[in-house]
Tab-separated table of C-alpha atoms and ligand atoms in Angstrom:
chain	number	residue	atom	x	y	z
A	15	UNK	CA	16.822	-8.974	-6.802
A	16	UNK	CA	16.302	-11.685	-4.182
A	17	UNK	CA	13.296	-12.115	-1.952
A	18	UNK	CA	13.800	-10.414	1.416
A	19	UNK	CA	13.554	-13.469	3.634
A	20	UNK	CA	15.995	-15.080	5.962
A	21	UNK	CA	14.275	-18.429	5.635
A	22	UNK	CA	16.643	-21.264	4.786
A	23	UNK	CA	13.760	-23.521	5.782
A	24	UNK	CA	10.516	-22.682	3.982
A	25	UNK	CA	7.943	-21.754	6.571
A	26	UNK	CA	5.712	-19.763	4.240
A	27	UNK	CA	3.958	-22.551	2.289
A	28	UNK	CA	0.203	-21.921	1.845
A	29	UNK	CA	0.559	-18.336	3.035
A	30	UNK	CA	-2.127	-15.805	2.156
A	31	UNK	CA	-0.799	-12.455	0.892
A	32	UNK	CA	-0.928	-9.208	2.849
A	33	UNK	CA	-2.721	-6.071	1.687
A	34	UNK	CA	-0.140	-3.313	2.237
A	35	UNK	CA	-1.771	0.123	2.219
A	36	UNK	CA	0.133	3.411	1.888
A	37	UNK	CA	-1.739	6.680	2.433
A	38	UNK	CA	-0.664	10.287	2.835
A	39	UNK	CA	-1.666	13.791	1.855
A	40	UNK	CA	-0.882	14.346	-1.805
A	41	UNK	CA	2.823	15.175	-2.254
A	42	UNK	CA	4.133	13.556	0.960
A	43	UNK	CA	5.883	10.854	-1.047
A	44	UNK	CA	3.786	7.674	-1.038
A	45	UNK	CA	4.072	6.971	-4.779
A	46	UNK	CA	7.853	7.394	-4.566
A	47	UNK	CA	7.985	4.989	-1.604
A	48	UNK	CA	5.639	2.556	-3.364
A	49	UNK	CA	7.927	2.502	-6.417
A	50	UNK	CA	10.943	1.812	-4.200
A	51	UNK	CA	9.123	-1.062	-2.492
A	52	UNK	CA	8.265	-2.575	-5.883
A	53	UNK	CA	11.918	-2.328	-6.964
A	54	UNK	CA	13.037	-3.915	-3.691
A	55	UNK	CA	10.649	-6.837	-3.966
A	56	UNK	CA	9.388	-7.641	-7.481
A	57	UNK	CA	7.067	-10.320	-6.065
A	58	UNK	CA	4.894	-7.526	-4.677
A	59	UNK	CA	1.875	-6.814	-6.825
A	60	UNK	CA	0.832	-3.193	-7.219
A	61	UNK	CA	-2.928	-2.644	-7.149
A	62	UNK	CA	-3.561	-0.543	-10.249
A	63	UNK	CA	-6.467	1.709	-9.357
A	64	UNK	CA	-9.203	2.764	-11.712
A	65	UNK	CA	-9.833	6.509	-11.920
A	66	UNK	CA	-11.879	9.072	-13.780
A	67	UNK	CA	-9.084	11.674	-13.560
A	68	UNK	CA	-7.144	12.577	-16.711
A	69	UNK	CA	-3.697	10.981	-17.158
A	70	UNK	CA	-0.698	13.142	-16.179
A	71	UNK	CA	2.157	13.433	-18.672
A	72	UNK	CA	4.046	10.147	-18.698
A	73	UNK	CA	1.331	8.103	-16.964
A	74	UNK	CA	0.571	4.826	-18.718
A	75	UNK	CA	-2.943	3.372	-18.849
A	76	UNK	CA	-3.023	-0.023	-17.135
A	77	UNK	CA	0.280	0.619	-15.375
A	78	UNK	CA	-0.213	3.767	-13.262
A	79	UNK	CA	-4.013	3.742	-13.386
A	80	UNK	CA	-6.830	2.387	-15.475
A	81	UNK	CA	-8.241	5.640	-16.865
A	82	UNK	CA	-12.002	5.290	-17.211
A	83	UNK	CA	-14.984	7.436	-18.072
A	84	UNK	CA	-17.389	8.111	-15.222
A	85	UNK	CA	-20.091	5.733	-16.599
A	86	UNK	CA	-17.518	2.938	-16.998
A	87	UNK	CA	-16.263	3.513	-13.442
A	88	UNK	CA	-19.784	3.557	-12.007
A	89	UNK	CA	-20.623	0.317	-13.824
A	90	UNK	CA	-17.666	-1.448	-12.135
A	91	UNK	CA	-18.917	-0.217	-8.752
A	92	UNK	CA	-22.501	-1.308	-9.512
A	93	UNK	CA	-21.222	-4.735	-10.615
A	94	UNK	CA	-19.498	-5.160	-7.231
A	95	UNK	CA	-16.102	-5.340	-8.951
A	96	UNK	CA	-14.426	-2.791	-6.613
A	97	UNK	CA	-12.839	-3.701	-3.300
A	98	UNK	CA	-13.180	-0.043	-2.310
A	99	UNK	CA	-13.808	3.274	-4.010
A	100	UNK	CA	-13.870	6.963	-3.127
A	101	UNK	CA	-14.349	10.459	-4.500
A	102	UNK	CA	-11.041	12.362	-4.162
A	103	UNK	CA	-10.246	15.866	-5.503
A	104	UNK	CA	-13.372	15.790	-7.689
A	105	UNK	CA	-12.588	12.432	-9.338
A	106	UNK	CA	-13.503	8.816	-8.636
A	107	UNK	CA	-10.813	6.324	-7.650
A	108	UNK	CA	-11.190	2.642	-6.822
A	109	UNK	CA	-9.304	-0.636	-6.394
A	110	UNK	CA	-10.527	-3.468	-8.647
A	111	UNK	CA	-11.184	-6.595	-6.584
A	112	UNK	CA	-10.213	-9.467	-8.948
A	113	UNK	CA	-6.431	-8.862	-9.245
A	114	UNK	CA	-6.181	-8.439	-5.465
A	115	UNK	CA	-7.968	-11.679	-4.712
A	116	UNK	CA	-5.949	-13.571	-7.301
A	117	UNK	CA	-2.644	-12.289	-5.875
A	118	UNK	CA	-3.321	-12.881	-2.194
A	119	UNK	CA	-4.656	-16.370	-2.865
A	120	UNK	CA	-1.356	-17.083	-4.647
A	121	UNK	CA	0.465	-15.869	-1.516
A	122	UNK	CA	1.616	-12.568	-3.018
A	123	UNK	CA	1.416	-9.292	-1.096
A	124	UNK	CA	-0.478	-6.453	-2.758
A	125	UNK	CA	0.547	-2.801	-2.459
A	126	UNK	CA	-2.105	-0.041	-2.448
A	127	UNK	CA	-1.527	3.702	-2.905
A	128	UNK	CA	-4.957	4.918	-1.767
A	129	UNK	CA	-6.577	7.563	0.436
A	130	UNK	CA	-7.940	7.178	3.993
A	131	UNK	CA	-11.472	6.390	2.777
A	132	UNK	CA	-10.225	3.425	0.759
A	133	UNK	CA	-7.999	2.267	3.624
A	134	UNK	CA	-10.981	2.375	5.981
A	135	UNK	CA	-13.179	0.406	3.560
A	136	UNK	CA	-10.531	-2.301	3.117
A	137	UNK	CA	-9.986	-2.566	6.884
A	138	UNK	CA	-13.746	-3.060	7.293
A	139	UNK	CA	-13.997	-5.592	4.452
A	140	UNK	CA	-13.689	-9.369	4.602
A	141	UNK	CA	-9.982	-8.915	3.833
A	142	UNK	CA	-9.546	-6.517	6.777
A	143	UNK	CA	-7.532	-8.841	8.969
A	144	UNK	CA	-4.953	-9.298	6.226
A	145	UNK	CA	-4.071	-5.578	5.996
A	146	UNK	CA	-0.963	-3.662	6.978
A	147	UNK	CA	-1.532	0.087	6.801
A	148	UNK	CA	1.131	2.792	6.807
A	149	UNK	CA	0.496	6.532	6.865
A	150	UNK	CA	3.151	8.901	5.491
A	151	UNK	CA	3.382	12.381	7.045
A	152	UNK	CA	5.357	15.281	5.529
A	153	UNK	CA	8.014	16.919	7.718
A	154	UNK	CA	6.159	20.270	7.432
A	155	UNK	CA	3.369	21.950	5.473
A	156	UNK	CA	5.748	24.292	3.543
A	157	UNK	CA	7.771	21.219	2.514
A	158	UNK	CA	4.572	19.455	1.376
A	159	UNK	CA	3.767	22.463	-0.839
A	160	UNK	CA	7.340	22.533	-2.139
A	161	UNK	CA	7.137	18.840	-3.118
A	162	UNK	CA	3.811	19.304	-4.904
A	163	UNK	CA	5.259	22.211	-6.871
A	164	UNK	CA	8.592	20.486	-7.593
A	165	UNK	CA	6.820	17.353	-8.853
A	166	UNK	CA	5.797	19.649	-11.700
A	167	UNK	CA	2.782	17.587	-12.743
A	168	UNK	CA	-0.112	19.762	-11.613
A	169	UNK	CA	-1.011	23.380	-12.306
A	170	UNK	CA	-1.366	26.020	-9.543
A	171	UNK	CA	-5.142	25.473	-9.224
A	172	UNK	CA	-4.813	21.701	-8.752
A	173	UNK	CA	-1.944	22.212	-6.293
A	174	UNK	CA	-4.046	24.692	-4.283
A	175	UNK	CA	-6.917	22.169	-4.177
A	176	UNK	CA	-4.579	19.398	-3.013
A	177	UNK	CA	-3.050	21.631	-0.320
A	178	UNK	CA	-6.519	22.596	0.873
A	179	UNK	CA	-7.446	18.910	1.219
A	180	UNK	CA	-4.201	17.889	2.880
A	181	UNK	CA	-5.469	18.486	6.427
A	182	UNK	CA	-8.503	16.304	5.770
A	183	UNK	CA	-6.160	13.416	4.855
A	184	UNK	CA	-3.659	14.093	7.676
A	185	UNK	CA	-6.464	14.112	10.263
A	186	UNK	CA	-6.903	10.352	9.669
A	187	UNK	CA	-3.306	9.491	10.572
A	188	UNK	CA	-4.289	7.710	13.789
A	189	UNK	CA	-6.320	4.973	12.070
A	190	UNK	CA	-3.143	3.368	10.649
A	191	UNK	CA	-0.932	0.577	12.006
A	192	UNK	CA	2.267	2.574	11.384
A	193	UNK	CA	3.058	6.239	10.773
A	194	UNK	CA	6.277	7.484	9.146
A	195	UNK	CA	7.479	11.081	8.820
A	196	UNK	CA	9.021	11.235	5.350
A	197	UNK	CA	11.895	13.607	6.035
A	198	UNK	CA	14.891	11.881	4.452
A	199	UNK	CA	13.693	9.590	1.650
A	200	UNK	CA	16.347	6.875	2.110
A	201	UNK	CA	15.746	6.718	5.876
A	202	UNK	CA	11.973	6.571	5.421
A	203	UNK	CA	12.279	3.798	2.876
A	204	UNK	CA	14.503	1.799	5.254
A	205	UNK	CA	11.857	2.119	7.981
A	206	UNK	CA	9.135	1.037	5.573
A	207	UNK	CA	11.161	-1.962	4.455
A	208	UNK	CA	11.712	-2.947	8.087
A	209	UNK	CA	7.962	-2.777	8.773
A	210	UNK	CA	7.117	-4.985	5.766
A	211	UNK	CA	9.840	-7.484	6.662
A	212	UNK	CA	8.654	-7.722	10.273
A	213	UNK	CA	4.981	-8.081	9.318
A	214	UNK	CA	5.881	-10.955	7.018
A	215	UNK	CA	7.491	-12.745	9.946
A	216	UNK	CA	4.346	-12.655	12.086
A	217	UNK	CA	3.297	-16.166	13.056
A	218	UNK	CA	0.037	-16.237	11.019
A	219	UNK	CA	2.037	-15.191	7.953
A	220	UNK	CA	4.138	-18.356	8.220
A	221	UNK	CA	1.659	-21.244	8.075
A	222	UNK	CA	4.506	-23.653	7.287
A	223	UNK	CA	5.890	-23.167	10.810
A	224	UNK	CA	3.667	-25.824	12.398
A	225	UNK	CA	5.038	-28.504	10.051
A	226	UNK	CA	8.585	-27.298	10.703
A	227	UNK	CA	8.098	-27.539	14.471
A	228	UNK	CA	6.615	-31.054	14.058
A	229	UNK	CA	9.787	-32.061	12.182
A	230	UNK	CA	11.934	-30.525	14.920
A	231	UNK	CA	9.940	-32.528	17.456
A	232	UNK	CA	10.493	-35.773	15.547
A	233	UNK	CA	14.235	-35.043	15.380
A	234	UNK	CA	14.236	-34.186	19.071
A	235	UNK	CA	12.483	-37.466	19.961
A	236	UNK	CA	14.880	-39.465	17.722
A	237	UNK	CA	17.812	-37.696	19.400
A	238	UNK	CA	16.682	-38.464	22.921
A	239	UNK	CA	15.888	-42.125	22.209
A	240	UNK	CA	19.080	-42.804	20.173
J	11	ADP	P1	2.441	11.390	-3.373
J	11	ADP	O1	2.409	10.086	-4.114
J	11	ADP	O2	2.286	11.212	-1.901
J	11	ADP	O3	1.481	12.412	-3.941
J	11	ADP	P2	5.092	11.693	-4.586
J	11	ADP	O4	5.698	10.370	-4.281
J	11	ADP	O5	4.631	11.943	-5.987
J	11	ADP	O6	3.904	12.043	-3.558
J	11	ADP	O7	6.175	12.800	-4.142
J	11	ADP	C1	5.948	14.189	-4.397
J	11	ADP	C2	7.299	14.834	-4.777
J	11	ADP	O8	8.153	14.865	-3.635
J	11	ADP	C3	8.054	14.063	-5.856
J	11	ADP	O9	8.682	14.996	-6.706
J	11	ADP	C4	9.100	13.244	-5.071
J	11	ADP	O10	10.250	12.993	-5.828
J	11	ADP	C5	9.386	14.174	-3.887
J	11	ADP	N1	9.752	13.489	-2.635
J	11	ADP	C6	9.239	12.353	-2.108
J	11	ADP	N2	9.809	12.058	-0.921
J	11	ADP	C7	10.724	13.035	-0.682
J	11	ADP	C8	11.654	13.299	0.388
J	11	ADP	N3	11.761	12.511	1.459
J	11	ADP	N4	12.430	14.401	0.288
J	11	ADP	C9	12.345	15.240	-0.790
J	11	ADP	N5	11.485	15.050	-1.831
J	11	ADP	C10	10.680	13.955	-1.779
J	12	5GP	P1	-3.427	11.171	-7.634
J	12	5GP	O1	-4.470	11.875	-8.430
J	12	5GP	O2	-2.405	12.116	-7.056
J	12	5GP	O3	-2.801	10.019	-8.362
J	12	5GP	O4	-4.167	10.528	-6.365
J	12	5GP	C1	-4.977	11.342	-5.564
J	12	5GP	C2	-5.352	10.590	-4.296
J	12	5GP	O5	-6.193	9.488	-4.613
J	12	5GP	C3	-4.157	10.029	-3.544
J	12	5GP	O6	-4.351	10.249	-2.159
J	12	5GP	C4	-4.225	8.549	-3.849
J	12	5GP	O7	-3.657	7.771	-2.823
J	12	5GP	C5	-5.721	8.343	-3.926
J	12	5GP	N1	-6.076	7.134	-4.661
J	12	5GP	C6	-5.464	6.622	-5.762
J	12	5GP	N2	-6.050	5.479	-6.128
J	12	5GP	C7	-7.049	5.251	-5.243
J	12	5GP	C8	-7.993	4.196	-5.079
J	12	5GP	O8	-8.051	3.223	-5.821
J	12	5GP	N3	-8.857	4.309	-4.045
J	12	5GP	C9	-8.835	5.356	-3.171
J	12	5GP	N4	-9.717	5.343	-2.163
J	12	5GP	N5	-7.950	6.362	-3.293
J	12	5GP	C10	-7.075	6.304	-4.317
C-alpha cells in the first residue's frame, strides 16, 4: 500500500504528526472505520488504549487494548502517563501518552478511537492544536441497536446500557471538526479518507513548503536573468 500523497516534491520534511480522533455512540461504526483507515495507510499509528474492562472474545492484549486492573490503571493516571482518561460504561479507559508523543515527533499521525470526554481533554491539552476530530453518527437509533446486536460481542444487559448512554455521546456531536453519518460504510469511509487527505495538505502540515518556494524563487530569478 502506498502513502496517500500526491507529492512528487517532498514538502513534508520535519512535519509533526496529527492526532486523529474518532468518536461515536457505541455501535455506530468507529472501530470499523478506524480499521479501514489503518489498512489504507499503514504509516498511521493506532493509539492502543488502556482499559479496566474485560477483553471481548478475539480481542488481543496490547493490540486492541491494554487490559489492566483498576489499581494498575489508576497508577498510570497518578504517574501522569495518560494523555487523557475517562470513565465509560462503568470502566476506565485512557490513552497512554508516551507512544503518542513518540509517533507525532517522528511525523506520524496517530488514530484515536475514544469517547467525547477524551476528545475534549486532548483538544484542551498542549497537543490540542494538532488534532483533527471526527464524530460518527448512526443513520437512526433502530439501526444503532441493530448494529450493536449484530456485532454479537455483548450480552443484552451490556447492549441496553450502551443504548441508554448513546444519547449522552451523540449530544456532544457539535464539538467536533467533522461529522459523518455512517449510512453506507464504503461511502462513509471515502468521506473520512478525503478529510484526512485534505487535513494533511494544510499549510502548517507541510513545513517543507517554504524551502520548496525558496527553490522556485531561485529558479524564477535565474530564468529572468538568463
Ligand atoms: P463502534 O466501534 O462504534 O462501537 P463497530 O465498528 O464495532 O462500532 O460497528 C458495530 C457493528 O456495526 C459491527 O458489526 C460493524 O460491522 C457494523 N457496521 C459498521 N458500519 C456499518 C454500516 N455503515 N452499515 C452496516 N453495518 C455497519
Ligand atoms: P468499547 O468498550 O466498546 O471498546 O469502548 C467503549 C467506549 O470507550 C467507546 O466510546 C470508545 O471510543 C471509548 N474509549 C476507548 N478507549 C478510550 C480511551 O482511551 N479514552 C476514552 N476517553 N475513551 C475510550
